[in-house]
PDB file of C-alpha atoms in Angstrom:
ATOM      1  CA  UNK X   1      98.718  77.763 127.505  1.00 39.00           C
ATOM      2  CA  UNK X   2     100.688  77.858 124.175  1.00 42.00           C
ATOM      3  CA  UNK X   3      99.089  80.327 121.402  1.00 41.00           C
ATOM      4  CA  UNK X   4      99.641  78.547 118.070  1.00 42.00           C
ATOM      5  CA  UNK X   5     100.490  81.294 115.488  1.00 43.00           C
ATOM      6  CA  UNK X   6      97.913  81.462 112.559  1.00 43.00           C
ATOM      7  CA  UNK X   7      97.909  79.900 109.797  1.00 44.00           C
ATOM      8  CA  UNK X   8     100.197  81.456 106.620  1.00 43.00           C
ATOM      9  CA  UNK X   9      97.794  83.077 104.013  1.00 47.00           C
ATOM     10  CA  UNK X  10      97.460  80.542 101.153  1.00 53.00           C
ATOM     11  CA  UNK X  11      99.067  81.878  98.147  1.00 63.00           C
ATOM     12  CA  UNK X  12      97.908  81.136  94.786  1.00 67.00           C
ATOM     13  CA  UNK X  13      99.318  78.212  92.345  1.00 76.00           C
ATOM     14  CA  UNK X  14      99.427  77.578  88.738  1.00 83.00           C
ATOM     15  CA  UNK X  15      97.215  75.004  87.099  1.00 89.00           C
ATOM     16  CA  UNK X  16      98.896  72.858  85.088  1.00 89.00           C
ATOM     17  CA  UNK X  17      98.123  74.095  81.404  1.00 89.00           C
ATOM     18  CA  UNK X  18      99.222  73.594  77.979  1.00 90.00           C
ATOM     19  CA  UNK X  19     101.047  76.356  76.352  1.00 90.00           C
ATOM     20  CA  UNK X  20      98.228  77.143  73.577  1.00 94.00           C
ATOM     21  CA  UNK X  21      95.440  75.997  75.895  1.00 95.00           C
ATOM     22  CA  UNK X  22      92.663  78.519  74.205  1.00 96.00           C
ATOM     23  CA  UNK X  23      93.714  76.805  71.106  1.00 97.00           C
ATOM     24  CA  UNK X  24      93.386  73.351  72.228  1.00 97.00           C
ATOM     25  CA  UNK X  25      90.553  73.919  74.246  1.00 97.00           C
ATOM     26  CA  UNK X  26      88.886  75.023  71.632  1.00 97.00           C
ATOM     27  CA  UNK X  27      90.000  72.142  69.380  1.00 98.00           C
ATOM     28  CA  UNK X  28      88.653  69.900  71.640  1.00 97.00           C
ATOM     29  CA  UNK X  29      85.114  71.680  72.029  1.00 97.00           C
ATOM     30  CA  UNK X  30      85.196  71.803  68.028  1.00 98.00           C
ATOM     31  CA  UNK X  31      85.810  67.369  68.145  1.00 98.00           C
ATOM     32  CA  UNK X  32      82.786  67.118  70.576  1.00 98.00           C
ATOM     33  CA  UNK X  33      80.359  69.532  68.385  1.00 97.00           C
ATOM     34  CA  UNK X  34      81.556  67.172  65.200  1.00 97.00           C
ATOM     35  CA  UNK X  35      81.067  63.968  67.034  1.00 97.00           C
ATOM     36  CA  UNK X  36      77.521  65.368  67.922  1.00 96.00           C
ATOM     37  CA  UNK X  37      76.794  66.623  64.397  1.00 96.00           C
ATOM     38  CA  UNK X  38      77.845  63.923  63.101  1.00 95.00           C
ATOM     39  CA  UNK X  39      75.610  61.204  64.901  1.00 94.00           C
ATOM     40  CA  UNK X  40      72.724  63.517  64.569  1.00 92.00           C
ATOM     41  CA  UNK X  41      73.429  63.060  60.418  1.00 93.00           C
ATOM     42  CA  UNK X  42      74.891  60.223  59.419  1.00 92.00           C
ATOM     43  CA  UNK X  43      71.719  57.709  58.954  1.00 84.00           C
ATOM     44  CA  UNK X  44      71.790  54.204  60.652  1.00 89.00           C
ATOM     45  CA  UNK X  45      74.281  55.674  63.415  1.00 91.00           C
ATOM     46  CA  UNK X  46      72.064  55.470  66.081  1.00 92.00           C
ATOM     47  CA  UNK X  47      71.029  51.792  65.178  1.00 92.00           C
ATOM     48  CA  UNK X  48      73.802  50.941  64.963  1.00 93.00           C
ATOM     49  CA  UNK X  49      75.655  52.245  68.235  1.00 95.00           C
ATOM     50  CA  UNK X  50      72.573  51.015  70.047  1.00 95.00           C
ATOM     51  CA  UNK X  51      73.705  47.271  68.843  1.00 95.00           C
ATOM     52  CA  UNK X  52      76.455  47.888  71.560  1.00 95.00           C
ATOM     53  CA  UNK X  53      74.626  48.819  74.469  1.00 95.00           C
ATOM     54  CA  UNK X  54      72.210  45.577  73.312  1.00 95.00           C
ATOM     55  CA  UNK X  55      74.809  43.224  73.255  1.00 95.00           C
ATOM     56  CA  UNK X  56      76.364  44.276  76.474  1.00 95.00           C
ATOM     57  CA  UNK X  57      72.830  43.380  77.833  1.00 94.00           C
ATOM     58  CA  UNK X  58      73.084  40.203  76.593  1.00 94.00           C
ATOM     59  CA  UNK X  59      76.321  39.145  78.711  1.00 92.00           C
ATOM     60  CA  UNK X  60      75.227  40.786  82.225  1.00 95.00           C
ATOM     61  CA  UNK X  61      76.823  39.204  85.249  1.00 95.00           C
ATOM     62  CA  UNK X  62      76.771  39.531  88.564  1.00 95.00           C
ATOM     63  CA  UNK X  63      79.874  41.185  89.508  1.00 96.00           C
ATOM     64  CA  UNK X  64      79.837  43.687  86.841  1.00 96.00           C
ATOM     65  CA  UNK X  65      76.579  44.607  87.276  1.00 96.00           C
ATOM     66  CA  UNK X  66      77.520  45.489  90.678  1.00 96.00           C
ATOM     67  CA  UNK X  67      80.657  47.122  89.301  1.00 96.00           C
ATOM     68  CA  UNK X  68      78.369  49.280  87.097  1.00 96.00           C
ATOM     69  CA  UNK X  69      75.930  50.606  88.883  1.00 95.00           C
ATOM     70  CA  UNK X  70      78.373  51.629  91.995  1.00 96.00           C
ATOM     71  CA  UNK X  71      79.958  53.492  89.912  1.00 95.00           C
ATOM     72  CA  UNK X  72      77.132  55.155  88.117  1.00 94.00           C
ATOM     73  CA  UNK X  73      75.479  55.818  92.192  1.00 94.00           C
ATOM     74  CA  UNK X  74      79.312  57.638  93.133  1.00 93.00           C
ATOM     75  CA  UNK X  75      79.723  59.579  90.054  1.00 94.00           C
ATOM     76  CA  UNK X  76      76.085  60.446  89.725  1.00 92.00           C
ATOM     77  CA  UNK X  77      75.276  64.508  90.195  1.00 90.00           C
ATOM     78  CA  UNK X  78      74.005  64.319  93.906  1.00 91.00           C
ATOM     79  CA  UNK X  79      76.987  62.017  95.481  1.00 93.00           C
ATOM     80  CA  UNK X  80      79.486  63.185  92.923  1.00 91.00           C
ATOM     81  CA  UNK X  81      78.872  66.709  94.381  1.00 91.00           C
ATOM     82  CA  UNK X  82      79.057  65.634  97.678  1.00 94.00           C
ATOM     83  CA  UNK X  83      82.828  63.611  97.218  1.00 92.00           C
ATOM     84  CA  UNK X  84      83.807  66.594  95.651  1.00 94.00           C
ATOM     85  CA  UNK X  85      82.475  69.239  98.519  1.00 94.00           C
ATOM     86  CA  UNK X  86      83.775  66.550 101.082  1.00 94.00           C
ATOM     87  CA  UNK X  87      87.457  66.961  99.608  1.00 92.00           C
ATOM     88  CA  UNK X  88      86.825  70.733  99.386  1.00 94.00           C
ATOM     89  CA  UNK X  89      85.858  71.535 102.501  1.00 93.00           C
ATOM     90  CA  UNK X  90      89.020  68.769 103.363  1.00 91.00           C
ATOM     91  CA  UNK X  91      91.702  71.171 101.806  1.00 88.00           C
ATOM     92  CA  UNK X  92      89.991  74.044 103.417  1.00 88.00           C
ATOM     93  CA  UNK X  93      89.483  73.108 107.008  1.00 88.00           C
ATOM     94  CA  UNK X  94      92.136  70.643 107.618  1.00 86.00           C
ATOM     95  CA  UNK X  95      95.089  71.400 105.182  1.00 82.00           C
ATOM     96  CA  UNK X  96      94.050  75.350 105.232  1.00 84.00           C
ATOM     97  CA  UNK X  97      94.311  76.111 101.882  1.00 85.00           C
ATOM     98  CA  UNK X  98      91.519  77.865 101.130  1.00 87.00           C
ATOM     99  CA  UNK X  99      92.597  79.176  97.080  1.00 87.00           C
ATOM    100  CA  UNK X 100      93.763  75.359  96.750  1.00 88.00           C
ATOM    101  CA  UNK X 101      90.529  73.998  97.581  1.00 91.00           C
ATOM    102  CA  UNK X 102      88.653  76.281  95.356  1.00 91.00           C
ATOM    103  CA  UNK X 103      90.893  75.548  92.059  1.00 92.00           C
ATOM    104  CA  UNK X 104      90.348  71.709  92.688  1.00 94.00           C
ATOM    105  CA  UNK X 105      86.171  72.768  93.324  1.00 95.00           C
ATOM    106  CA  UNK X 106      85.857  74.210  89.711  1.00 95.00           C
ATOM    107  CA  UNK X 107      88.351  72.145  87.983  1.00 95.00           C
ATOM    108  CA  UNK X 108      86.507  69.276  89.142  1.00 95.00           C
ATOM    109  CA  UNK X 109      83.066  70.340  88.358  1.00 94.00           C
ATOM    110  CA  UNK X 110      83.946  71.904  85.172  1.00 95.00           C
ATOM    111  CA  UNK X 111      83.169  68.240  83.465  1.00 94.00           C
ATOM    112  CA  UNK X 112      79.441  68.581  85.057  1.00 94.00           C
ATOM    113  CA  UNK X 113      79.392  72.181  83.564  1.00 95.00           C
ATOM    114  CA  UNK X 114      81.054  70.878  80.062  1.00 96.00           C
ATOM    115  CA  UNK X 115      78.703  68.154  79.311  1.00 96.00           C
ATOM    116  CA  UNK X 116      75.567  69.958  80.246  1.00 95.00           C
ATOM    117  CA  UNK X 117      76.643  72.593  77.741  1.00 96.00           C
ATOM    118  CA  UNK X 118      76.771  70.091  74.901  1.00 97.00           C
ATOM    119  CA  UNK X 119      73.491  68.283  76.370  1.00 96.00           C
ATOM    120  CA  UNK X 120      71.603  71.558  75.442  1.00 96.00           C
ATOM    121  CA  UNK X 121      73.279  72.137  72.240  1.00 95.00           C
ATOM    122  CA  UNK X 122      72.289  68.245  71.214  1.00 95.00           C
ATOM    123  CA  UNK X 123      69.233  67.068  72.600  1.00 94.00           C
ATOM    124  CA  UNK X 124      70.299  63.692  71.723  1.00 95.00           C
ATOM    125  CA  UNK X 125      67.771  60.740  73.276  1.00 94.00           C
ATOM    126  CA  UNK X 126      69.153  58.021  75.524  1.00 95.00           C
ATOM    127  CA  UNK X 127      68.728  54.686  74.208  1.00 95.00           C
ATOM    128  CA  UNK X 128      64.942  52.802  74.611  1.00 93.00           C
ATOM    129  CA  UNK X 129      65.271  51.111  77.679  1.00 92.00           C
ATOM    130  CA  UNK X 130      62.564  48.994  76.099  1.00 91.00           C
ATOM    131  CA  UNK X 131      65.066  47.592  73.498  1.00 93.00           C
ATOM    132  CA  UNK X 132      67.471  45.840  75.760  1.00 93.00           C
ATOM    133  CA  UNK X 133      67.954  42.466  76.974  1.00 93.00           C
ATOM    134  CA  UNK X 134      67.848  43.704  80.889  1.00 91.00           C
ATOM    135  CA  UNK X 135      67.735  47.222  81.013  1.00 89.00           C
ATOM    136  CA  UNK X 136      69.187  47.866  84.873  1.00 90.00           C
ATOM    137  CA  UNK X 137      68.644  51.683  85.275  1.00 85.00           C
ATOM    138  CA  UNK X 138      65.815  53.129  82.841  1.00 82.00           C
ATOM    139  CA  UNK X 139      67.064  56.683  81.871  1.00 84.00           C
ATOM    140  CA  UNK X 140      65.242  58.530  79.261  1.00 84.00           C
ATOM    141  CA  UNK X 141      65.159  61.664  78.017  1.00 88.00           C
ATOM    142  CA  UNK X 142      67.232  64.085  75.416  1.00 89.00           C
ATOM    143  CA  UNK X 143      70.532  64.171  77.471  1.00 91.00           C
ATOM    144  CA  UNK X 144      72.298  61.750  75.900  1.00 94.00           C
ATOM    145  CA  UNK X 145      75.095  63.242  74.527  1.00 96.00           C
ATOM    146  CA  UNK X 146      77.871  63.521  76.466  1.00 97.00           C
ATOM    147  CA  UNK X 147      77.882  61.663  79.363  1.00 96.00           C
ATOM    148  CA  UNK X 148      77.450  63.553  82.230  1.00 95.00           C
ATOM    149  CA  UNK X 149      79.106  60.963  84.286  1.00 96.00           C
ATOM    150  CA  UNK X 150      82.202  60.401  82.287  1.00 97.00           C
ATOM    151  CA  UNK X 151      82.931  63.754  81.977  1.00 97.00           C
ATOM    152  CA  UNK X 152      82.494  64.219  85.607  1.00 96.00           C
ATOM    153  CA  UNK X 153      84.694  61.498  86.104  1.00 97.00           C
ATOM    154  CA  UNK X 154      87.474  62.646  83.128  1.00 97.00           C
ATOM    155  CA  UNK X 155      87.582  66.165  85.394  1.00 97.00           C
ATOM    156  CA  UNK X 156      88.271  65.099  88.882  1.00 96.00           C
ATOM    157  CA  UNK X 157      90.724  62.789  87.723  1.00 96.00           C
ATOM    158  CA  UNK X 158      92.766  65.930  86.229  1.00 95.00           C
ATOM    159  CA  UNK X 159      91.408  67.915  90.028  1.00 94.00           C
ATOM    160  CA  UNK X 160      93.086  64.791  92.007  1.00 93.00           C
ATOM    161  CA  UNK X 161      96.030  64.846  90.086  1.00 93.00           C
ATOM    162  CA  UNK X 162      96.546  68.553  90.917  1.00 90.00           C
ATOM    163  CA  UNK X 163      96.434  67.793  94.464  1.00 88.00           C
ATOM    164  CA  UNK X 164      99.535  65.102  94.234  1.00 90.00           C
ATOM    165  CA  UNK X 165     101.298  66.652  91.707  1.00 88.00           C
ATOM    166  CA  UNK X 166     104.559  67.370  93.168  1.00 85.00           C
ATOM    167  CA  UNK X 167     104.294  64.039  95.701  1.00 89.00           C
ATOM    168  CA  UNK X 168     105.286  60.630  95.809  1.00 91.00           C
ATOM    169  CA  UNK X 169     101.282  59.826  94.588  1.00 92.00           C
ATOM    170  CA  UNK X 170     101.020  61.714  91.479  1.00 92.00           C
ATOM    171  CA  UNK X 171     101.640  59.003  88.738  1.00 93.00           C
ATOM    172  CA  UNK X 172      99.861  57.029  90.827  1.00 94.00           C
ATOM    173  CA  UNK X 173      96.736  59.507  90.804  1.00 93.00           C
ATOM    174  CA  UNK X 174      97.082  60.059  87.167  1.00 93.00           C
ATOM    175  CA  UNK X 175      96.840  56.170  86.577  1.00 95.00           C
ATOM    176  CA  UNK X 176      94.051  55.992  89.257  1.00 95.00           C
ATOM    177  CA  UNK X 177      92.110  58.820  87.725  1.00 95.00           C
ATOM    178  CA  UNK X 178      92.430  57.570  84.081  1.00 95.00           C
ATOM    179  CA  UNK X 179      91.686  53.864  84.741  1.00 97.00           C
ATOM    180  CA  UNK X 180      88.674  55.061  87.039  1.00 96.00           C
ATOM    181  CA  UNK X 181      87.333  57.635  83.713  1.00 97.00           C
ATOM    182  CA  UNK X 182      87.311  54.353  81.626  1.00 97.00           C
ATOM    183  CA  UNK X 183      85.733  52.479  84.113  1.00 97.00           C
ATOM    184  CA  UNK X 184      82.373  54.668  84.311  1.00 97.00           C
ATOM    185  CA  UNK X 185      82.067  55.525  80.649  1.00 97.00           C
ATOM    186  CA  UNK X 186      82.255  51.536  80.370  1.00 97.00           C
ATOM    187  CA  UNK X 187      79.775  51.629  83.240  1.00 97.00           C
ATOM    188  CA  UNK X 188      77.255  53.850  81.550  1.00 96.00           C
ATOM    189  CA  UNK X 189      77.105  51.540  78.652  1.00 96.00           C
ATOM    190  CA  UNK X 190      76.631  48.295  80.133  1.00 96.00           C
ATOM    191  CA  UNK X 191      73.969  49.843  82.011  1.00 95.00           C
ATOM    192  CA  UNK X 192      72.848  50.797  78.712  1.00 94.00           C
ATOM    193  CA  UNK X 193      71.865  54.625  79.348  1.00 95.00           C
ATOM    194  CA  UNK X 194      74.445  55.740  76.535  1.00 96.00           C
ATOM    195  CA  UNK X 195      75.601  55.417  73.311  1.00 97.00           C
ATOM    196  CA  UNK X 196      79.355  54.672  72.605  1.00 97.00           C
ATOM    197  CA  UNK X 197      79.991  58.348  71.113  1.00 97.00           C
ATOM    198  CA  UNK X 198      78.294  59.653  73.875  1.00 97.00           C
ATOM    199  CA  UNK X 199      81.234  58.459  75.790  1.00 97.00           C
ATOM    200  CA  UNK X 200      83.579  58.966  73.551  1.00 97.00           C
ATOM    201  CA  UNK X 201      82.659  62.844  73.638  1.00 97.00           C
ATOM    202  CA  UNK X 202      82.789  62.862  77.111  1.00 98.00           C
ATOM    203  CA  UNK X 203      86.233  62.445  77.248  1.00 98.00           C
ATOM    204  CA  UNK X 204      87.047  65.462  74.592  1.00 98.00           C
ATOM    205  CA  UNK X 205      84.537  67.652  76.405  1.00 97.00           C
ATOM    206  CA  UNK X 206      85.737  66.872  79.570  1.00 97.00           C
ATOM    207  CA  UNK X 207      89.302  67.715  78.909  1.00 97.00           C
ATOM    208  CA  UNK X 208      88.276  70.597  77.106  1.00 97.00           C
ATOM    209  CA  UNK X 209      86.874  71.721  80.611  1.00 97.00           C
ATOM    210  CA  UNK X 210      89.540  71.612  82.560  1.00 97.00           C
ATOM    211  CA  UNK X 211      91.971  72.888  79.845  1.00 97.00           C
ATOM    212  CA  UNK X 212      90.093  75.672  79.535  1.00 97.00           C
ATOM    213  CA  UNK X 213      89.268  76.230  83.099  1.00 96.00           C
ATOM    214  CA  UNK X 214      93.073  76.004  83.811  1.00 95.00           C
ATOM    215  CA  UNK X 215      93.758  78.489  81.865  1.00 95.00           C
ATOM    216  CA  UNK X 216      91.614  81.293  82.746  1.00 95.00           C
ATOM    217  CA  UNK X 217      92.294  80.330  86.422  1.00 93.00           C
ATOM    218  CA  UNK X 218      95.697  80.738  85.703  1.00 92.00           C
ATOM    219  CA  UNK X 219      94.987  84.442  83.382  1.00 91.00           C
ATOM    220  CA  UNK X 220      92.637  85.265  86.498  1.00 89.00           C
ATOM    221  CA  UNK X 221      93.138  84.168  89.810  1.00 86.00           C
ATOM    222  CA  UNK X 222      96.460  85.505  90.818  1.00 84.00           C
ATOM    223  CA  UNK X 223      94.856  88.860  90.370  1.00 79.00           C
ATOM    224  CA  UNK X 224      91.852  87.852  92.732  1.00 77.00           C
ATOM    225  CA  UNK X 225      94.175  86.631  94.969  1.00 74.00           C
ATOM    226  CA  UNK X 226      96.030  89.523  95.688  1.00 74.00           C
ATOM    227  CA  UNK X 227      93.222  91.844  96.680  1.00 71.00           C
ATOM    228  CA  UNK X 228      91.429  89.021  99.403  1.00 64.00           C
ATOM    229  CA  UNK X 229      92.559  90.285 102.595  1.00 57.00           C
ATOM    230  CA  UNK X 230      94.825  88.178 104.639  1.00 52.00           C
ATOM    231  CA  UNK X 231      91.975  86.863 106.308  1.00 45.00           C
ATOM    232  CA  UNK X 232      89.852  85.972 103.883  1.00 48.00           C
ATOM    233  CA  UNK X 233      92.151  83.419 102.936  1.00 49.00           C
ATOM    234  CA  UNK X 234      92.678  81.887 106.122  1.00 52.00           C
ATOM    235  CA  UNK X 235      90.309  79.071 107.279  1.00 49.00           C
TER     236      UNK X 235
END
């Protein structure tokens, strides 16, 4: 019988980061908080971003109804953490790269994390399910703003790009994960459980997640690291 030699400890890699990510990071937290401010006081926004989501109503069809809500289902908080464990445990078990699989576990659910930050901070309420054409998931409730989704989905498009970067697939995973983010926060308003700055926040706050994130994984993690044993980071 032929012993296969264990597996090489994983060793720790950068996050991709801007070079004054605190900075940014916390220009982009700053956008979201004036976004949220300033649909809390400017009078008539509400009414008037709620005309979107009622006119989207209006022009349901088939197809993109089923568009909608299978993408609202996959990048909901129960299956969105389940994808995201699935291609965790994935880089773990099967590629062995245990430190890997943990940086793309946090960067990815640092847009969850992000936008339930900002949901405390706002209390915004989701729109009145009662004053749409054909209202196809009732949400209520004060957890409007952002959208938990889209920032969700803004987040593990940066996490799936980190795991091609350096491949054949990467632009092809940026593209992928950017088209998809667009796709769900247009989901979440033709279902009509958002408002269009809800969305619109999502995307600051989510990058602002996994800028920040990158960075103090980056400032952090090679320390941690270096004093797992050897087999700690083996599989």
């Amino acid at each position: 019988m032929t012993l296969q030699p264990p597996a090489a400890p994983s060793t720790f890699r950068a996050l991709p980061q801007p070079r004054h990510w605190l900075l940014l990071g916390s220009l982009l937290c700053a956008a979201v908080v004036a976004i949220g401010l300033g649909v809390q006081l400017i009078p008539g926004e509400t009414a008037a971003e709620l005309g979107v989501d009622q006119r989207l109503s209006l022009h349901h069809t088939a197809a993109l109804t089923v568009l909608a809500l299978g993408l609202n289902l996959l990048f909901s908080p129960v299956v969105g953490l389940l994808l995201t464990g699935v291609i965790t445990l994935c880089m773990w078990l099967v590629r062995r790269d245990p430190v890997k699989a943990v940086a793309f576990f946090l960067t990815a659910g640092s847009g969850w994390v992000a936008s339930e930050v900002f949901k405390l901070i706002f209390a915004r309420q989701r729109p009145n399910p009662a004053l749409l054409f054909d209202p196809l998931s009732p949400e209520t409730g004060s957890n409007s703003f952002p959208s938990g989704h889209t920032c969700f989905a803004v987040a593990l498009a940066f996490a799936l790009y980190v795991l091609a970067r350096g491949t054949r697939w990467a632009r092809a995973a940026a593209a992928a994960g950017a088209i998809t983010a667009v796709l769900v926060a247009w989901s979440r308003l033709y279902v009509g459980v958002h408002y269009p700055s809800d969305v619109a926040a999502s995307f600051l706050a989510g990058s602002a997640a996994v800028v920040l994130l990158a960075g103090l994984w980056n400032r952090f993690a090679p320390g941690l690291v270096r004093r797992l044993p050897a087999t700690a980071l083996r599989p």
